[in-house]
mmCIF file with all atom_site columns, C-alpha atoms in Angstrom:
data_model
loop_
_atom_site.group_PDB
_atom_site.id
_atom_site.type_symbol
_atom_site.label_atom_id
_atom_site.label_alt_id
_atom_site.label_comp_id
_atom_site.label_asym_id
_atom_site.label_entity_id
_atom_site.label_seq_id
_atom_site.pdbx_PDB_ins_code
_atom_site.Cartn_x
_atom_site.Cartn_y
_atom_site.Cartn_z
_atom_site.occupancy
_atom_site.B_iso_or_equiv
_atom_site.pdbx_formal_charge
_atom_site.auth_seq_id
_atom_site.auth_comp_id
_atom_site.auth_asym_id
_atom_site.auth_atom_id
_atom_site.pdbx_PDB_model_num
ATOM 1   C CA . UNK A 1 1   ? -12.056 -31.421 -37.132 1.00 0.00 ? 30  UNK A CA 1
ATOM 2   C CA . UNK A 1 2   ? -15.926 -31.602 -38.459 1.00 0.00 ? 31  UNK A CA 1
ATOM 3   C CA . UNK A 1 3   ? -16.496 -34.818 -36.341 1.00 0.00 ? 32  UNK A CA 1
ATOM 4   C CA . UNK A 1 4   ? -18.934 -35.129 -33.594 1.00 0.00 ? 33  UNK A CA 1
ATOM 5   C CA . UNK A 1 5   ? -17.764 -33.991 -30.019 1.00 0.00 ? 34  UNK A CA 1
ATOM 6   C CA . UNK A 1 6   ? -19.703 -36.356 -27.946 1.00 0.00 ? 35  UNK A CA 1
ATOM 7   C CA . UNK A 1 7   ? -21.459 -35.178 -25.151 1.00 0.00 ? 36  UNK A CA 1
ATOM 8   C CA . UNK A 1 8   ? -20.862 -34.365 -21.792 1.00 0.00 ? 37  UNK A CA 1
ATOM 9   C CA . UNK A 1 9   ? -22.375 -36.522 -18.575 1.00 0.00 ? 38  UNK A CA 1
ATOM 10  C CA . UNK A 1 10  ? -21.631 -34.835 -15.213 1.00 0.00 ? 39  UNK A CA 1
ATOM 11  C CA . UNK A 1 11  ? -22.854 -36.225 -12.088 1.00 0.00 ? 40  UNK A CA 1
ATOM 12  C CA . UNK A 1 12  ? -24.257 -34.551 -8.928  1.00 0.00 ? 41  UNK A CA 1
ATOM 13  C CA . UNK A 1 13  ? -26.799 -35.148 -6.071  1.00 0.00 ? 42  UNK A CA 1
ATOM 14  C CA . UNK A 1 14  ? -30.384 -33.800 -6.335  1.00 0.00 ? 43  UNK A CA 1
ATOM 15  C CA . UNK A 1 15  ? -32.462 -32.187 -3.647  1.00 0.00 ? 44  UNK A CA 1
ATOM 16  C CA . UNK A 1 16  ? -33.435 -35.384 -2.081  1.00 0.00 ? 45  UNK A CA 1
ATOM 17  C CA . UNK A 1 17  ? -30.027 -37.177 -1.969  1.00 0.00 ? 46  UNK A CA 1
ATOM 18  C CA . UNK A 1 18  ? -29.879 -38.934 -4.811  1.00 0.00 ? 47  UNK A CA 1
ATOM 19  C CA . UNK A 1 19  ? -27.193 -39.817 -7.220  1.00 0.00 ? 48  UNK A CA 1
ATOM 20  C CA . UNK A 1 20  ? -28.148 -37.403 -11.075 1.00 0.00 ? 49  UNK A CA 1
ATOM 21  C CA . UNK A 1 21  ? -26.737 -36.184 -14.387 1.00 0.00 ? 50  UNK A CA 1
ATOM 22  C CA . UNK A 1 22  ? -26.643 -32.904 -13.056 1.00 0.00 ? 51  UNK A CA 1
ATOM 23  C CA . UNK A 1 23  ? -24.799 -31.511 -16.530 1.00 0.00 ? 52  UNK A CA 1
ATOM 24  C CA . UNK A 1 24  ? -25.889 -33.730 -19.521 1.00 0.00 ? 53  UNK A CA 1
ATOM 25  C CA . UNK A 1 25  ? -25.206 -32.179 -23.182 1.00 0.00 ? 54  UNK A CA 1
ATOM 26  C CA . UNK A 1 26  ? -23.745 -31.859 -26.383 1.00 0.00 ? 55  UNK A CA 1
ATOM 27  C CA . UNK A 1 27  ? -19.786 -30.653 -26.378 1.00 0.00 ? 56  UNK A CA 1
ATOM 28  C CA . UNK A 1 28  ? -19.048 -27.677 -28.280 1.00 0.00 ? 57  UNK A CA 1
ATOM 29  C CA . UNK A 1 29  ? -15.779 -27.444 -29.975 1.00 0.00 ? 58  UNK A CA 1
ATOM 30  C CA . UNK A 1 30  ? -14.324 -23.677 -30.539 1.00 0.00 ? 59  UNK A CA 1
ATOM 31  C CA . UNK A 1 31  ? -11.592 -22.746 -32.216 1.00 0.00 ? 60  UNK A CA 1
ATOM 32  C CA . UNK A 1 32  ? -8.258  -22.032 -30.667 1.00 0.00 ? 61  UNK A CA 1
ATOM 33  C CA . UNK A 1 33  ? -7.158  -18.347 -30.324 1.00 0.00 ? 62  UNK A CA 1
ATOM 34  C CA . UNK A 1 34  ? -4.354  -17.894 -32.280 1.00 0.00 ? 63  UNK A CA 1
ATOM 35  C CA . UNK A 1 35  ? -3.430  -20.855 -33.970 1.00 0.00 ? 64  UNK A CA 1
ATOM 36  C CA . UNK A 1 36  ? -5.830  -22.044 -37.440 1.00 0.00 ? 65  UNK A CA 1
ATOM 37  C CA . UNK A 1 37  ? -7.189  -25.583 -37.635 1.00 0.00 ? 66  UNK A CA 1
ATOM 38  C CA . UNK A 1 38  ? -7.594  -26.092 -34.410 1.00 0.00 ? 67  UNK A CA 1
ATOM 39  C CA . UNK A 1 39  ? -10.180 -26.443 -32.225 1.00 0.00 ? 68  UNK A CA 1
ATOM 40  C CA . UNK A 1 40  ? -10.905 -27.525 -28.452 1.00 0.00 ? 69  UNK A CA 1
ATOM 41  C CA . UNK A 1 41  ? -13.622 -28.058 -25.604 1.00 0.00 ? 70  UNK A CA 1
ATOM 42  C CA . UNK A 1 42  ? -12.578 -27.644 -21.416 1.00 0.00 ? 71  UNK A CA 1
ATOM 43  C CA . UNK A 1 43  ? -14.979 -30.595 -20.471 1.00 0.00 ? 72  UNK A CA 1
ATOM 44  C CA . UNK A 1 44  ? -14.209 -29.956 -16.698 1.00 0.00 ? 73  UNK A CA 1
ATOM 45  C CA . UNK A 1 45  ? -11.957 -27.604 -14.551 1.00 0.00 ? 74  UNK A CA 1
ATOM 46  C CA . UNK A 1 46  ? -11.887 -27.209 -11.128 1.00 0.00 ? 75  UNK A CA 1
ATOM 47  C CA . UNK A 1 47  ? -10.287 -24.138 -9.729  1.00 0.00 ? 76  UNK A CA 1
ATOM 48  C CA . UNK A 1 48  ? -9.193  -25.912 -6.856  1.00 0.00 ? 77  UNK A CA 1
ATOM 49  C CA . UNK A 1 49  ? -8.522  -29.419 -5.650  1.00 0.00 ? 78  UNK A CA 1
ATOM 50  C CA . UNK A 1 50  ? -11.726 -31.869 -6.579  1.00 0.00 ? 79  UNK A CA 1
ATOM 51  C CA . UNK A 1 51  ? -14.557 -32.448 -4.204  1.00 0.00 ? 80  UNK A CA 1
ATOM 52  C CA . UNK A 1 52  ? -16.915 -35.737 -3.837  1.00 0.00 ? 81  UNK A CA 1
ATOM 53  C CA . UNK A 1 53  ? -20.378 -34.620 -4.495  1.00 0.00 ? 82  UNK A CA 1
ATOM 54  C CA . UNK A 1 54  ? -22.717 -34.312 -1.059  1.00 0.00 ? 83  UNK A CA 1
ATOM 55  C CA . UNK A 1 55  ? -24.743 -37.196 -0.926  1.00 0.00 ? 84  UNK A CA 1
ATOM 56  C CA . UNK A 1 56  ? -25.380 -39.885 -3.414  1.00 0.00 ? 85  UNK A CA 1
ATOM 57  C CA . UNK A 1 57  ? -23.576 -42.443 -1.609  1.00 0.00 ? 86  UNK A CA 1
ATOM 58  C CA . UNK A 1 58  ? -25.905 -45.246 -0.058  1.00 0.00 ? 87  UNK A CA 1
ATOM 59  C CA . UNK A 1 59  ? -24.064 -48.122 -2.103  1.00 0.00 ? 88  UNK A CA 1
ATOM 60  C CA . UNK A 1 60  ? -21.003 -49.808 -1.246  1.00 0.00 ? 89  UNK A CA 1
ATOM 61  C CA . UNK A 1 61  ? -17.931 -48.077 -1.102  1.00 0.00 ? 90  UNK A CA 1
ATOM 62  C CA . UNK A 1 62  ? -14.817 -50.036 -4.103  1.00 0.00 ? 91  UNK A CA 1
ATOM 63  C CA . UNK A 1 63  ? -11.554 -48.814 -3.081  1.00 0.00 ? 92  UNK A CA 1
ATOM 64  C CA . UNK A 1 64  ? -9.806  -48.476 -6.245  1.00 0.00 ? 93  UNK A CA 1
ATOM 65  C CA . UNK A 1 65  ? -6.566  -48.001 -4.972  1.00 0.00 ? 94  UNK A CA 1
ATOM 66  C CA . UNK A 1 66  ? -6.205  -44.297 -5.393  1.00 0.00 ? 95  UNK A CA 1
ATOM 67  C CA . UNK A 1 67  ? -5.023  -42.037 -2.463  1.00 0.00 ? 96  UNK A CA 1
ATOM 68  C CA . UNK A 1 68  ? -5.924  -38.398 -1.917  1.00 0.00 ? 97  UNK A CA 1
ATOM 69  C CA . UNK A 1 69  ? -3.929  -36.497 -3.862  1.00 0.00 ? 98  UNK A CA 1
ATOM 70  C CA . UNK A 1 70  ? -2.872  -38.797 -6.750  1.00 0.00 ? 99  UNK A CA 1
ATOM 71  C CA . UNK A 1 71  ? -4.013  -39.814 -10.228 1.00 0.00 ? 100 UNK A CA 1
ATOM 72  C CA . UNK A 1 72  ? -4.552  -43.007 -12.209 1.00 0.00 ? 101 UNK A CA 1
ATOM 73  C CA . UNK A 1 73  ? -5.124  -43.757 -15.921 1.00 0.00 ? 102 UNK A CA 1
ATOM 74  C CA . UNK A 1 74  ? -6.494  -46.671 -17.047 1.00 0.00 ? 103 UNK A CA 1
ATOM 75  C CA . UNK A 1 75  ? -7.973  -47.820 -20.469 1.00 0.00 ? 104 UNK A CA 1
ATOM 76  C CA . UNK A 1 76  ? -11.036 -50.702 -18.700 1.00 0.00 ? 105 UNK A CA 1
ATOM 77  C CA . UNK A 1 77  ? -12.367 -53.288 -21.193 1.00 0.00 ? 106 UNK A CA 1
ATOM 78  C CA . UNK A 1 78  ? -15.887 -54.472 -20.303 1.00 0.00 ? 107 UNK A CA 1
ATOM 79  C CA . UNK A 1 79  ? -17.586 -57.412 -22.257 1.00 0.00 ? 108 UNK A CA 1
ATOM 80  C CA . UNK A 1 80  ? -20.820 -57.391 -23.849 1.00 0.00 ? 109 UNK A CA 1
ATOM 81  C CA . UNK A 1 81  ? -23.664 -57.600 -21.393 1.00 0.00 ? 110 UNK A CA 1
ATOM 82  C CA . UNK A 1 82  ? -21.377 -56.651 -18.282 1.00 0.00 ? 111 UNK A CA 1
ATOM 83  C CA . UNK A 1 83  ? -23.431 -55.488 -15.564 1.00 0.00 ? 112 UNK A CA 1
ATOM 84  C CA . UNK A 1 84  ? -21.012 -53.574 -12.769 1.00 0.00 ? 113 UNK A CA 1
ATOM 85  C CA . UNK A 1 85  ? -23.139 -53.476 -9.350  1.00 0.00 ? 114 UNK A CA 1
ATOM 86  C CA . UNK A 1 86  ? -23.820 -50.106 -7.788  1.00 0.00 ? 115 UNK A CA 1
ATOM 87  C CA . UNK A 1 87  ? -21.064 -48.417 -5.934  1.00 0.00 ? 116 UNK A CA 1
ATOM 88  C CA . UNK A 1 88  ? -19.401 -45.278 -5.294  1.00 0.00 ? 117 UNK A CA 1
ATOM 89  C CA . UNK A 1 89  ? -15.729 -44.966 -4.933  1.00 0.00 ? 118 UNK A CA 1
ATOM 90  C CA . UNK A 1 90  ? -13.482 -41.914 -3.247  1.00 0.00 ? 119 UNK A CA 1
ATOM 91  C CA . UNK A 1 91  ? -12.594 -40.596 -6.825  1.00 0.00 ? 120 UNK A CA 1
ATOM 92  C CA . UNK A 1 92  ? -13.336 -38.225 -9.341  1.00 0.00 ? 121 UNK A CA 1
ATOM 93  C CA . UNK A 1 93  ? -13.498 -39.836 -12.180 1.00 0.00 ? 122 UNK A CA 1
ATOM 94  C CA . UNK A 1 94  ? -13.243 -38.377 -15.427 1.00 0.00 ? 123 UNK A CA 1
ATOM 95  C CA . UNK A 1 95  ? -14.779 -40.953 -17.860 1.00 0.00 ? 124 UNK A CA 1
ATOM 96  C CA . UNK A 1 96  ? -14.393 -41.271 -21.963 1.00 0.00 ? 125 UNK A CA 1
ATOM 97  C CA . UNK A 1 97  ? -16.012 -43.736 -24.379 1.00 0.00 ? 126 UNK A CA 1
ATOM 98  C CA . UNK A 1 98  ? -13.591 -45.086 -26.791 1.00 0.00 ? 127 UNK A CA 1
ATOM 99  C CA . UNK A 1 99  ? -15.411 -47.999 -28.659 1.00 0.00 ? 128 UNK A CA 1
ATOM 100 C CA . UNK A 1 100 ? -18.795 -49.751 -27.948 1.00 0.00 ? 129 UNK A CA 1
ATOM 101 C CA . UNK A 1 101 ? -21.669 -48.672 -25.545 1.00 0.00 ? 130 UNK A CA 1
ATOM 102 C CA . UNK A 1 102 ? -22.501 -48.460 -22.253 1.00 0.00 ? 131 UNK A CA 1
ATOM 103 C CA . UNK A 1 103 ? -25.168 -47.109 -19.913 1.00 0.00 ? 132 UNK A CA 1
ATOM 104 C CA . UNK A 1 104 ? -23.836 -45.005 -16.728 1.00 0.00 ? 133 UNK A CA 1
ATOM 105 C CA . UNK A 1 105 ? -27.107 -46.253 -13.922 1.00 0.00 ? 134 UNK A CA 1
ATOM 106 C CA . UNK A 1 106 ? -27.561 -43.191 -11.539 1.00 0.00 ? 135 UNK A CA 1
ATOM 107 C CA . UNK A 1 107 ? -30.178 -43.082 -9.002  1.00 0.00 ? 136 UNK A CA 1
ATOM 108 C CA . UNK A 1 108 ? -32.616 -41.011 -11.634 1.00 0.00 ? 137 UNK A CA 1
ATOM 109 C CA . UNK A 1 109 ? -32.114 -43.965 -14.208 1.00 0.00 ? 138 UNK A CA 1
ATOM 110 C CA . UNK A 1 110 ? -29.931 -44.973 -16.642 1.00 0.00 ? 139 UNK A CA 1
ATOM 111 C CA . UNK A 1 111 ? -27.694 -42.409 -19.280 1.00 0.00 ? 140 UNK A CA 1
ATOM 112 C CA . UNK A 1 112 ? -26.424 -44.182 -22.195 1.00 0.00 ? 141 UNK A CA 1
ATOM 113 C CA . UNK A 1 113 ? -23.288 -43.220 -23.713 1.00 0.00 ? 142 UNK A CA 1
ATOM 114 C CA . UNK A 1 114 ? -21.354 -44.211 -26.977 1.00 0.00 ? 143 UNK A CA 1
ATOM 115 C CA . UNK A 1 115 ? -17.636 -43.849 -28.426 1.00 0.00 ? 144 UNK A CA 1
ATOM 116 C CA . UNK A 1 116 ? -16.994 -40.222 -28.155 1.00 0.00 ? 145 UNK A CA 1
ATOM 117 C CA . UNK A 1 117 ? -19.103 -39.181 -25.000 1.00 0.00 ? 146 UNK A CA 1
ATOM 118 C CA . UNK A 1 118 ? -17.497 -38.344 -21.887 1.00 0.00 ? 147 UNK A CA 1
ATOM 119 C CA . UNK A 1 119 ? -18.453 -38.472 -18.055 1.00 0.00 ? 148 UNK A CA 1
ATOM 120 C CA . UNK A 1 120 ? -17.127 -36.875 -14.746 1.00 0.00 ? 149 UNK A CA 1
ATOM 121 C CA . UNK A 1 121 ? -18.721 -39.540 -12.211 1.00 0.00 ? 150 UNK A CA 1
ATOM 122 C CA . UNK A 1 122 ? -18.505 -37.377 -8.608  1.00 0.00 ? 151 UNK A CA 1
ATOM 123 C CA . UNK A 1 123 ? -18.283 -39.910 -6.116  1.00 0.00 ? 152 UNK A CA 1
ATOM 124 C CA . UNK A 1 124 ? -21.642 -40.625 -6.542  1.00 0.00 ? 153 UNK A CA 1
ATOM 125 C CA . UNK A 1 125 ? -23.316 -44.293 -6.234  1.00 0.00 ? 154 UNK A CA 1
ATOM 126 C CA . UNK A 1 126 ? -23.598 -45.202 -9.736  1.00 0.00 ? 155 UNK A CA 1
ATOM 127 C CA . UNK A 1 127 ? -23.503 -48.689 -11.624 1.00 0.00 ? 156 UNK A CA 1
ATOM 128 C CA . UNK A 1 128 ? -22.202 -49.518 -15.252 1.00 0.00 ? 157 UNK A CA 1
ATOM 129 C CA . UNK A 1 129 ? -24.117 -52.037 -17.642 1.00 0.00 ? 158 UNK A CA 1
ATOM 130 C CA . UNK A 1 130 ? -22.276 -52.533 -21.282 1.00 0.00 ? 159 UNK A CA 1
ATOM 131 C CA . UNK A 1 131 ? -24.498 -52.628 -24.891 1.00 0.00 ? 160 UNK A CA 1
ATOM 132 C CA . UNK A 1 132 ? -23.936 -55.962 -26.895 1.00 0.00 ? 161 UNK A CA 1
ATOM 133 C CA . UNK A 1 133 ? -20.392 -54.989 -28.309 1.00 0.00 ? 162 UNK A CA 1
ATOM 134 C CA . UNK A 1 134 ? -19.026 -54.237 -24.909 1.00 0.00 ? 163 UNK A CA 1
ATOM 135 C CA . UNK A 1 135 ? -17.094 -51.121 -24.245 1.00 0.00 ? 164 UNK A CA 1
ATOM 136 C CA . UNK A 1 136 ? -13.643 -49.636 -24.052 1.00 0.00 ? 165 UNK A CA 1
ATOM 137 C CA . UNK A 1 137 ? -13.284 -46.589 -21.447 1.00 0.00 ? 166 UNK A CA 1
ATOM 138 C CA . UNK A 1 138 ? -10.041 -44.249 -20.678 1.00 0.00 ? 167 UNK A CA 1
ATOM 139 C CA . UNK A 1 139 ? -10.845 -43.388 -16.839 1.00 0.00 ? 168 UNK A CA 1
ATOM 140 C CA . UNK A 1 140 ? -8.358  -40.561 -15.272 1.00 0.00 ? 169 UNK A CA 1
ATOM 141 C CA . UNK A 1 141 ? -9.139  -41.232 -11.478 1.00 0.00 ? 170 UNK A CA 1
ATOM 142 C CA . UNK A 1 142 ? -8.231  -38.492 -9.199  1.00 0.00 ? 171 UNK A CA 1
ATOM 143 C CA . UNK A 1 143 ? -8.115  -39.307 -5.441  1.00 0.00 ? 172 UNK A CA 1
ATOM 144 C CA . UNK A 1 144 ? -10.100 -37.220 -3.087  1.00 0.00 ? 173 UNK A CA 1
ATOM 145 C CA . UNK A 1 145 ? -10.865 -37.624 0.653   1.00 0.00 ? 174 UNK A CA 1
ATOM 146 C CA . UNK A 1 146 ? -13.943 -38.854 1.855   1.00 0.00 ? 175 UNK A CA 1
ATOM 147 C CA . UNK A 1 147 ? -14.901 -36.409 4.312   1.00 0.00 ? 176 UNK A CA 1
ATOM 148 C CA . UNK A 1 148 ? -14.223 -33.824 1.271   1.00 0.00 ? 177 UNK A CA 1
ATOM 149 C CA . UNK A 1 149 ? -17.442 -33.093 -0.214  1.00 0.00 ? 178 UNK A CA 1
ATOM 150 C CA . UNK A 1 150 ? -19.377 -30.054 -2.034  1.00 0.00 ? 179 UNK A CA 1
ATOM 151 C CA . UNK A 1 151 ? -23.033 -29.966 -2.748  1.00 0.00 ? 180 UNK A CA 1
ATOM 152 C CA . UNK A 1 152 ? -23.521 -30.234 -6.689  1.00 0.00 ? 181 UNK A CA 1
ATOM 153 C CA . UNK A 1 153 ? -26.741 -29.306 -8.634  1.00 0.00 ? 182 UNK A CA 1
#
């Protein structure tokens, strides 16, 4: 229970259109009411279905294969030195480092993360490049449409 958190990476759009960590910070564990020893973070909630952030999306579009609507987990191995060209996809995904390094590339530059960090990438362009022991992610993609948007600071 005393271990780092991580941190929390959320991506957005800035005032002149570009993809940004909009939300970058530590996680803060509390405890949970009622029950002793345990303790919990809500790294993202919406209150309704998930938007695509407006704007941010100049790169190529990679279908990845999930409809509006629907949801798929996958655990993605990426090799040391993998660089993943700039794209944006029709998904929310909601991004966690299990082992090894990588940086997330937004337009405003690059965001590394390490085991334990997470990272809610908005449909925004955005590029992955891994650190020299490659990386293991768990990515939760949620489908959205593509004419669904929301502006996001």
């Amino acid at each position: 229970m005393s271990a780092p958190a991580g941190r929390l990476l959320i991506t957005g759009v800035d005032a002149a259109g570009r993809s940004c960590a909009a939300q970058d910070g530590p996680v803060t564990l509390e405890g949970f009411p009622g029950f002793e020893g345990i303790l919990f973070s809500v790294l993202y909630a919406t209150a309704a279905a998930p938007t695509l952030s407006d704007g941010g999306r100049s790169a190529d579009t990679l279908d990845l294969g999930v409809p509006p609507g629907t949801i798929n987990w996958k655990i993605i191995d990426y090799g040391p030195g993998v660089a993943f060209s700039m794209h944006h996809t029709d998904t929310v995904d909601l991004d966690l480092v299990l082992s090894g390094s990588v940086e997330l590339l937004l337009d405003d530059g690059a965001h590394p993360l390490e085991a334990g960090d997470t990272a809610v990438v908005t449909g925004v362009d955005h590029a992955w490049r891994t650190g020299p022991d490659g990386c293991r992610l768990s990515v939760m993609s949620v489908g959205v449409a593509a004419e669904t948007s929301s502006t996001a600071t």
